[in-house]
Tab-separated table of N, CA and C in Angstrom:
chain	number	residue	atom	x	y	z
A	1	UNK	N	0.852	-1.166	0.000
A	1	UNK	CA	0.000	0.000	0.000
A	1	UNK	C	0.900	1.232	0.000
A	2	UNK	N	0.601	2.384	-0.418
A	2	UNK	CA	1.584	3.396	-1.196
A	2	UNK	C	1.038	4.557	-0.211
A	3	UNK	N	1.731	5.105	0.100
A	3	UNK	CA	0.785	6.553	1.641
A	3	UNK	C	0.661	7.677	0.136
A	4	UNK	N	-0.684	8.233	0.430
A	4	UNK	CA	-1.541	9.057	-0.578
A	4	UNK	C	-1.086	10.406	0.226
A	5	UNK	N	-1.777	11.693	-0.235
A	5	UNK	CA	-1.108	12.745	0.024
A	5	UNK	C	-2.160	13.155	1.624
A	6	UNK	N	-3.704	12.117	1.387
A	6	UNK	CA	-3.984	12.107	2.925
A	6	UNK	C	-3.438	11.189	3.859
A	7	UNK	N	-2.771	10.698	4.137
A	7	UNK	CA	-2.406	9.444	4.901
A	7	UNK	C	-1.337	10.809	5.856
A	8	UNK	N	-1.719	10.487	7.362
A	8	UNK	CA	-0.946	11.323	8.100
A	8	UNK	C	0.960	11.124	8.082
A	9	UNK	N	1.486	12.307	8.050
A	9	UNK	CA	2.740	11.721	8.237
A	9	UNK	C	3.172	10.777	9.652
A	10	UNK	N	4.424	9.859	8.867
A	10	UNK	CA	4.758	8.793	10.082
A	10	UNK	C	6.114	9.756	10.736
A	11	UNK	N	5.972	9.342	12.010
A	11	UNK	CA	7.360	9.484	12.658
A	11	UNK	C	7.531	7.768	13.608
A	12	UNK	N	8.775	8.263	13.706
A	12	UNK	CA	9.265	6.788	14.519
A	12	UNK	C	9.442	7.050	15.981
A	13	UNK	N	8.299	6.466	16.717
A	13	UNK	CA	8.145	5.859	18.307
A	13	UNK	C	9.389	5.248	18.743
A	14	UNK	N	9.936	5.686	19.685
A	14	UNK	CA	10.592	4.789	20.459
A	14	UNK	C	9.811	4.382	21.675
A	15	UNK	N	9.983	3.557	22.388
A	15	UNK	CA	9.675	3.014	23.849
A	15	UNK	C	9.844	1.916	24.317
A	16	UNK	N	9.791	1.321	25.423
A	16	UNK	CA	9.907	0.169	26.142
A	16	UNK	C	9.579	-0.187	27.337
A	17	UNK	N	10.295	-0.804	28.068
A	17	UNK	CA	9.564	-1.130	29.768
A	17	UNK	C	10.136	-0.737	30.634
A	18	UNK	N	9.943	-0.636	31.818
A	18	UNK	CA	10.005	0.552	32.652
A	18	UNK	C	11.983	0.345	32.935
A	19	UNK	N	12.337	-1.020	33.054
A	19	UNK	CA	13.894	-1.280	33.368
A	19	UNK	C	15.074	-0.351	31.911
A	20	UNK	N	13.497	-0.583	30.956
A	20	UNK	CA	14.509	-0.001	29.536
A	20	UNK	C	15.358	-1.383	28.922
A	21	UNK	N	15.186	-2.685	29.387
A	21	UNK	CA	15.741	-3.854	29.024
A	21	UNK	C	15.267	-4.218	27.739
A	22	UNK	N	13.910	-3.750	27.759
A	22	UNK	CA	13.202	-4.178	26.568
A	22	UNK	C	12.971	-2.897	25.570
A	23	UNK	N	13.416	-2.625	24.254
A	23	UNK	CA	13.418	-1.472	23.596
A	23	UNK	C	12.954	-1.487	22.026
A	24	UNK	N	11.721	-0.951	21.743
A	24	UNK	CA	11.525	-0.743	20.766
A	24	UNK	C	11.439	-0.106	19.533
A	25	UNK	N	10.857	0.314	18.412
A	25	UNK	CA	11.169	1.464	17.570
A	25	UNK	C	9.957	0.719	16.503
A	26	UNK	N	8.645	1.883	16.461
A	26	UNK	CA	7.528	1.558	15.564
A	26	UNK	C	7.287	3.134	14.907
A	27	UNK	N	6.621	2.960	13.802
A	27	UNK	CA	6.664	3.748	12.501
A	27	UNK	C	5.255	4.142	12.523
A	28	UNK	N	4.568	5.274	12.674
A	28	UNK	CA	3.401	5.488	13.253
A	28	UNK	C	3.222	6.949	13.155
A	29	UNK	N	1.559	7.435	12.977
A	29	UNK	CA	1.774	8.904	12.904
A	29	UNK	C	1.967	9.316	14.384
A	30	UNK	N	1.655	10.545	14.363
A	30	UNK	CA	2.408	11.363	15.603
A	30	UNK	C	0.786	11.291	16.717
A	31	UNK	N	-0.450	11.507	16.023
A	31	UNK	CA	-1.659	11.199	16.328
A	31	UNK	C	-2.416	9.990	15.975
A	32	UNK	N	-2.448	9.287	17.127
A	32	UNK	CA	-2.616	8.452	17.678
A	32	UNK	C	-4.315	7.602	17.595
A	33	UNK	N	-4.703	6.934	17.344
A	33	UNK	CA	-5.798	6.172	16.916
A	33	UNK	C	-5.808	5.081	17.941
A	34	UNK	N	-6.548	4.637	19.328
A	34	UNK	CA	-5.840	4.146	20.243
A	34	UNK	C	-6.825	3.195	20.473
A	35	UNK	N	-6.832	2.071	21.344
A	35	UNK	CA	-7.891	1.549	22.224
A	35	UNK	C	-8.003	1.255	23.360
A	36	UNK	N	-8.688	1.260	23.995
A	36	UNK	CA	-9.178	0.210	25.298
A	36	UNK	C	-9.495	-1.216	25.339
A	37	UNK	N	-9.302	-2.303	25.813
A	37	UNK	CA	-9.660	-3.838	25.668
A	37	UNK	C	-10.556	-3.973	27.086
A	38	UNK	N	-11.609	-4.628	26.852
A	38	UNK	CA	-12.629	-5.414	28.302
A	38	UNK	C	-12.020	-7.073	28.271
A	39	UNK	N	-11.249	-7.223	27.788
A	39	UNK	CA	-11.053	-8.820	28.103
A	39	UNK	C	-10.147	-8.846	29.644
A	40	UNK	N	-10.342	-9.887	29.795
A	40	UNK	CA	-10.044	-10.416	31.114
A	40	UNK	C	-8.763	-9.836	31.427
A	41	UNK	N	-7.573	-9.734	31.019
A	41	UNK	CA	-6.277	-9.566	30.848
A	41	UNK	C	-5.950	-8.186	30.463
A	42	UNK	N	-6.538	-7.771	29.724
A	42	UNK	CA	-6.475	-5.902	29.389
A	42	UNK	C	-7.194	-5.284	30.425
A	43	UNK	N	-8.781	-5.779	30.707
A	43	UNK	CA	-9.410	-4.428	31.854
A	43	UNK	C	-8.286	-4.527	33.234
A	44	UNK	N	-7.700	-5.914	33.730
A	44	UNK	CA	-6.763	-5.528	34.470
A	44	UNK	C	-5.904	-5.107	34.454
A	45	UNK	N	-4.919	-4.920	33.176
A	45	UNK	CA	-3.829	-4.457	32.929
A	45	UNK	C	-4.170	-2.958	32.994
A	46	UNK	N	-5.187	-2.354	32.665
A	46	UNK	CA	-5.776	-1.091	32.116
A	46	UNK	C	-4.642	-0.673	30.852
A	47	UNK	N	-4.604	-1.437	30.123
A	47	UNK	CA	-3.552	-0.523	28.592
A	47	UNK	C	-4.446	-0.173	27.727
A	48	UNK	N	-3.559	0.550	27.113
A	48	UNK	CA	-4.608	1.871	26.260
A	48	UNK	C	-3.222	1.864	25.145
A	49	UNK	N	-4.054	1.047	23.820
A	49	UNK	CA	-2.668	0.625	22.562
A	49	UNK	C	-3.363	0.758	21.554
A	50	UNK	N	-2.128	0.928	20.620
A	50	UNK	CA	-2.184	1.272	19.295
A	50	UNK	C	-1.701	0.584	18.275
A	51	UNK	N	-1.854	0.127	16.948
A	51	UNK	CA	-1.216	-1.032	16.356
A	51	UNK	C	-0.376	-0.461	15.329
A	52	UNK	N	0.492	-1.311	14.643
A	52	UNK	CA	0.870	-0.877	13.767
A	52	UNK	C	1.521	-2.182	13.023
A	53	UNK	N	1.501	-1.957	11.834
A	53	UNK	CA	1.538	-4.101	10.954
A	53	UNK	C	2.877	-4.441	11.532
A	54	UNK	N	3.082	-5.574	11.356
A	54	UNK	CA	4.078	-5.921	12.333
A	54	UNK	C	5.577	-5.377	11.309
A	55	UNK	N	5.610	-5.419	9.771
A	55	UNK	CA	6.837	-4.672	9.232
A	55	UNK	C	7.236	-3.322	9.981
A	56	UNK	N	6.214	-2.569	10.504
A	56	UNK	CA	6.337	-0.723	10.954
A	56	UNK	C	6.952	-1.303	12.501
A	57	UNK	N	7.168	-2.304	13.350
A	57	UNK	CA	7.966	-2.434	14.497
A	57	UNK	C	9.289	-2.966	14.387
A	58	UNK	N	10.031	-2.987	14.920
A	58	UNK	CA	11.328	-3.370	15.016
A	58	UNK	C	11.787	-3.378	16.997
A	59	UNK	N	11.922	-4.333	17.193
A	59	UNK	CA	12.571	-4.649	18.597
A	59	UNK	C	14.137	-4.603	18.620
A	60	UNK	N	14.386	-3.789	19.306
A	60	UNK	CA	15.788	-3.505	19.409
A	60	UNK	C	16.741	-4.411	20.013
A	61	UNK	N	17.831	-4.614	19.454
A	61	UNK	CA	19.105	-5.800	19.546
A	61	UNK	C	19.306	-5.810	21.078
A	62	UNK	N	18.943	-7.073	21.533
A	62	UNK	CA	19.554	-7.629	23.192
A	62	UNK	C	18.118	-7.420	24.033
A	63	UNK	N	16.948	-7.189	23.134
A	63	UNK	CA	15.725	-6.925	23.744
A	63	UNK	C	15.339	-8.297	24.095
A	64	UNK	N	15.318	-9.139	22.899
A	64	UNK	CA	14.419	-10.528	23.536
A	64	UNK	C	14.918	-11.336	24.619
A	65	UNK	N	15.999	-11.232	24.704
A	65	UNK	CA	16.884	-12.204	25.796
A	65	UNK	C	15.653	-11.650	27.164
A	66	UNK	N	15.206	-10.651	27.486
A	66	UNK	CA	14.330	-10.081	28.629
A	66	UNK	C	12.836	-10.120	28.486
A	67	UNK	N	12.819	-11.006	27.270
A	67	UNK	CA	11.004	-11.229	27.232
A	67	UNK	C	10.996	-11.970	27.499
A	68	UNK	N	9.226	-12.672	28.053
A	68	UNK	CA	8.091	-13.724	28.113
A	68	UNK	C	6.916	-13.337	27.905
A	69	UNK	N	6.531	-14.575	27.578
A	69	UNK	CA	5.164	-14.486	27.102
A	69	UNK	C	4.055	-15.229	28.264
A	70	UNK	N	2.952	-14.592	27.990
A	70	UNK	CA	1.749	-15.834	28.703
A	70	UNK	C	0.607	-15.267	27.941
A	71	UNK	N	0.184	-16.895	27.529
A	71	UNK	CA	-0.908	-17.066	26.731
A	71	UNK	C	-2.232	-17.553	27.791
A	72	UNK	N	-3.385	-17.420	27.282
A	72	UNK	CA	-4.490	-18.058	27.835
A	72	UNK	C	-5.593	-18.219	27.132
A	73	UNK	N	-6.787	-18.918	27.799
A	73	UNK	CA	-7.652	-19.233	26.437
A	73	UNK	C	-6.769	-19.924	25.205
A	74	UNK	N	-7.586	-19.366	24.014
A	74	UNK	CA	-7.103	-19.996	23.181
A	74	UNK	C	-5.494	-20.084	23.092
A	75	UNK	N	-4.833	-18.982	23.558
A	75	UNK	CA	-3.590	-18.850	23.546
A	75	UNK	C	-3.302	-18.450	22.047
A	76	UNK	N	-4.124	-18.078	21.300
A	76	UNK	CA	-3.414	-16.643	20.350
A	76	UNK	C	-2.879	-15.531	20.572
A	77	UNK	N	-3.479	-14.770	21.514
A	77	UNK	CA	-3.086	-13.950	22.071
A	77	UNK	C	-2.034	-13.850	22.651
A	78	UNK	N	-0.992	-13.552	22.584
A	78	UNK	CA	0.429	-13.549	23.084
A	78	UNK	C	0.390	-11.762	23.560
A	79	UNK	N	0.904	-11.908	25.565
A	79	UNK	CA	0.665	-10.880	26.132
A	79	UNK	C	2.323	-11.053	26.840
A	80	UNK	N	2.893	-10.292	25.768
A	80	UNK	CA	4.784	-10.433	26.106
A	80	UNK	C	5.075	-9.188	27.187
A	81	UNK	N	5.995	-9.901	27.862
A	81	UNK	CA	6.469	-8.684	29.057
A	81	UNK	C	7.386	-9.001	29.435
A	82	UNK	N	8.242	-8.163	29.822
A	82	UNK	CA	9.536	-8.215	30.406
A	82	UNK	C	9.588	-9.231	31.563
A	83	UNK	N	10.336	-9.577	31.636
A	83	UNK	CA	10.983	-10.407	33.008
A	83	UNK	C	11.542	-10.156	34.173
A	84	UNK	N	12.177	-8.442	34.242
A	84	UNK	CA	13.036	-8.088	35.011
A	84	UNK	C	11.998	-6.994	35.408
A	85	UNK	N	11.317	-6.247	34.940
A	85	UNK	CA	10.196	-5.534	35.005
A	85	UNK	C	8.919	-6.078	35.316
A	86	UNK	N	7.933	-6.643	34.519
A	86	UNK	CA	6.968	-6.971	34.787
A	86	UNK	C	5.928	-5.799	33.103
A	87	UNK	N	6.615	-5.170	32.989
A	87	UNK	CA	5.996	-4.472	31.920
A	87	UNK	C	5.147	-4.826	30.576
A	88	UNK	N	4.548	-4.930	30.318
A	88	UNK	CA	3.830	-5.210	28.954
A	88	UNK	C	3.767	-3.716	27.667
A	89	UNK	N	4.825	-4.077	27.089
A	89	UNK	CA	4.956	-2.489	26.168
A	89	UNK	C	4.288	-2.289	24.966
A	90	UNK	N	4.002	-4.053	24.781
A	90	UNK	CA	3.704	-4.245	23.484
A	90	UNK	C	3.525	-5.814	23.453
A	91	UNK	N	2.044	-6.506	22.859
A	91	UNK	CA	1.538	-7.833	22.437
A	91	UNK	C	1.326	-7.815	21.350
A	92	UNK	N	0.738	-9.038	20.830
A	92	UNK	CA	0.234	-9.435	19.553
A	92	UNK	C	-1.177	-10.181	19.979
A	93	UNK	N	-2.468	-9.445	19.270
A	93	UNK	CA	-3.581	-9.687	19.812
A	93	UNK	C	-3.993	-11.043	19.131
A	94	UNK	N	-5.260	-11.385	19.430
A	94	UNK	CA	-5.933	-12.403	19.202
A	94	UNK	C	-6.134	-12.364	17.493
A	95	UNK	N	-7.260	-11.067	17.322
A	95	UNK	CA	-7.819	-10.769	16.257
A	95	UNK	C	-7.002	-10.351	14.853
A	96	UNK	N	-5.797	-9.795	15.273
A	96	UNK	CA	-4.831	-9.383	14.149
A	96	UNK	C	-3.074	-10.036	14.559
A	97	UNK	N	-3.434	-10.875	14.033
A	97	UNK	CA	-2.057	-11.494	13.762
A	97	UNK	C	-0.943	-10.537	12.768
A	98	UNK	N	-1.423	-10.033	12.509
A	98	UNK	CA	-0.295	-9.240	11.156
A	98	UNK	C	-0.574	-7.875	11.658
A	99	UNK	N	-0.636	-7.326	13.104
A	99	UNK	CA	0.013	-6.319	13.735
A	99	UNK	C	0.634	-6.491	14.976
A	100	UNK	N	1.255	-5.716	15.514
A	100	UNK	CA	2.030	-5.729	17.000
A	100	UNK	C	1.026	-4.341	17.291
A	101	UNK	N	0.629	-4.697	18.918
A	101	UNK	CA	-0.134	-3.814	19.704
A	101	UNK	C	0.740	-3.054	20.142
A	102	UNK	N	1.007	-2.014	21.198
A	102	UNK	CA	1.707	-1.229	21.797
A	102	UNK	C	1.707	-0.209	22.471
A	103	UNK	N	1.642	-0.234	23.560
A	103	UNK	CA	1.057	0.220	24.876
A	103	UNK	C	1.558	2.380	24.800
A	104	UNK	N	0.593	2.701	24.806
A	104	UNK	CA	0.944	4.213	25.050
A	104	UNK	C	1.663	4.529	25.648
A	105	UNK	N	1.196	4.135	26.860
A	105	UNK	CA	2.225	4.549	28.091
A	105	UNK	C	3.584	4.726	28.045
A	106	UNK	N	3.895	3.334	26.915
A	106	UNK	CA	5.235	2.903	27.028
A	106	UNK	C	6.139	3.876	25.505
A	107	UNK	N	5.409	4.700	25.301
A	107	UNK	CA	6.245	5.532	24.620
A	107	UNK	C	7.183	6.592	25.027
A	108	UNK	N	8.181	6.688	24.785
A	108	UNK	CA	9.288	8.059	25.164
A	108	UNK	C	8.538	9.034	24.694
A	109	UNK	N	8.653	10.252	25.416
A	109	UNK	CA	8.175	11.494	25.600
A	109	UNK	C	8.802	12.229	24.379
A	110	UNK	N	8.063	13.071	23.498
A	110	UNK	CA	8.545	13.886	22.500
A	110	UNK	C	7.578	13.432	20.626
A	111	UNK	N	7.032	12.275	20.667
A	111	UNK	CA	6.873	12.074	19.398
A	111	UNK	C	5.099	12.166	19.233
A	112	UNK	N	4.297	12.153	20.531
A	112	UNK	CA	2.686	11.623	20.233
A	112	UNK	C	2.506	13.258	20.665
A	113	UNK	N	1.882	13.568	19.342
A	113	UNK	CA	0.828	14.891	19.116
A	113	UNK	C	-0.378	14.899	20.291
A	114	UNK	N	-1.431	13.677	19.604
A	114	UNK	CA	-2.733	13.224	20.639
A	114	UNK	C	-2.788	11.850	20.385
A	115	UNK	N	-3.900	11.717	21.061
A	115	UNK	CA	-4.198	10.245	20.967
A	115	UNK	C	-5.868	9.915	21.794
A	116	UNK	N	-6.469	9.430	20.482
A	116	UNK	CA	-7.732	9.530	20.235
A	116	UNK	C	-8.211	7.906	20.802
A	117	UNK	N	-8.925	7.602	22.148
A	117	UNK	CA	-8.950	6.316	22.241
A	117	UNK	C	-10.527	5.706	22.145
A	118	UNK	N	-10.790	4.495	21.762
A	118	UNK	CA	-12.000	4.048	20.966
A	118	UNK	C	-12.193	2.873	21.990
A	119	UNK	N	-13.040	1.882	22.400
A	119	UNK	CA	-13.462	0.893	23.743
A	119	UNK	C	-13.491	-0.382	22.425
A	120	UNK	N	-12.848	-1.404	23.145
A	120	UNK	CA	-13.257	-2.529	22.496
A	120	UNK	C	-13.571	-3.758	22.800
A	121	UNK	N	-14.620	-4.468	22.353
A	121	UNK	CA	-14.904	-5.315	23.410
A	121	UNK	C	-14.479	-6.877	23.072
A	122	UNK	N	-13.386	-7.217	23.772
A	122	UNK	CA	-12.447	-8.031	23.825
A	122	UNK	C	-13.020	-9.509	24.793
A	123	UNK	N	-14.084	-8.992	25.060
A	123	UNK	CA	-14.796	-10.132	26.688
A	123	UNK	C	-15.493	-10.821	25.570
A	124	UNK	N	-16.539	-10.483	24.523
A	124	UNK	CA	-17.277	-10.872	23.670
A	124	UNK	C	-16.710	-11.222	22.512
């Protein structure tokens, strides 16, 4: 797909988890298109994420050695988090396999304009 002269410009996100063990870099506009999840595992987590196809992420060198994962249910859902932290910066949801999710929070300060968030219902 080819970005048209409406397609917002991208800048590149950095962020990661709170130790900084885990470090990322996603390709994304500056305003933000966001969600909320009600599934079992998000309303407790309370994250508030944004996707982007999984080519626009890149995990930074010496990052994975500090991940895990835990699956449940079906176990599509892969809800990765640091090890040394406890952080969740960024999963891969149930419904879209061919994006990486990625937690607001967990962005470095300087690149998100706004960020517009939408409810989704993840329980159903």
């Amino acid at each position: 797909m080819s970005a048209s002269e409406s397609d917002p410009p991208v800048v590149v996100h950095s962020g990661g988890c709170h130790c900084r063990r885990v470090r990322w870099e996603a390709d994304a506009p500056a305003s933000l298109a966001a969600g909320t999840c009600n599934c079992s595992n998000c309303a407790m987590r309370g994250i508030t994420y944004f996707t982007v196809p999984n080519g626009r992420f890149r995990l930074r060198d010496g990052s994975e050695e500090f991940l895990t994962t835990y699956t449940f249910g079906t176990g599509t859902a892969r809800h990765i988090f640091c090890k040394v932290c406890g952080i969740t910066s960024f999963y891969k949801q149930r419904g879209n396999p061919g994006e990486v999710a990625l937690s607001v929070a967990c962005i470095d300060a300087g690149t998100v304009a706004r960020v517009q968030v939408t409810e989704f219902d993840g329980k159903n």
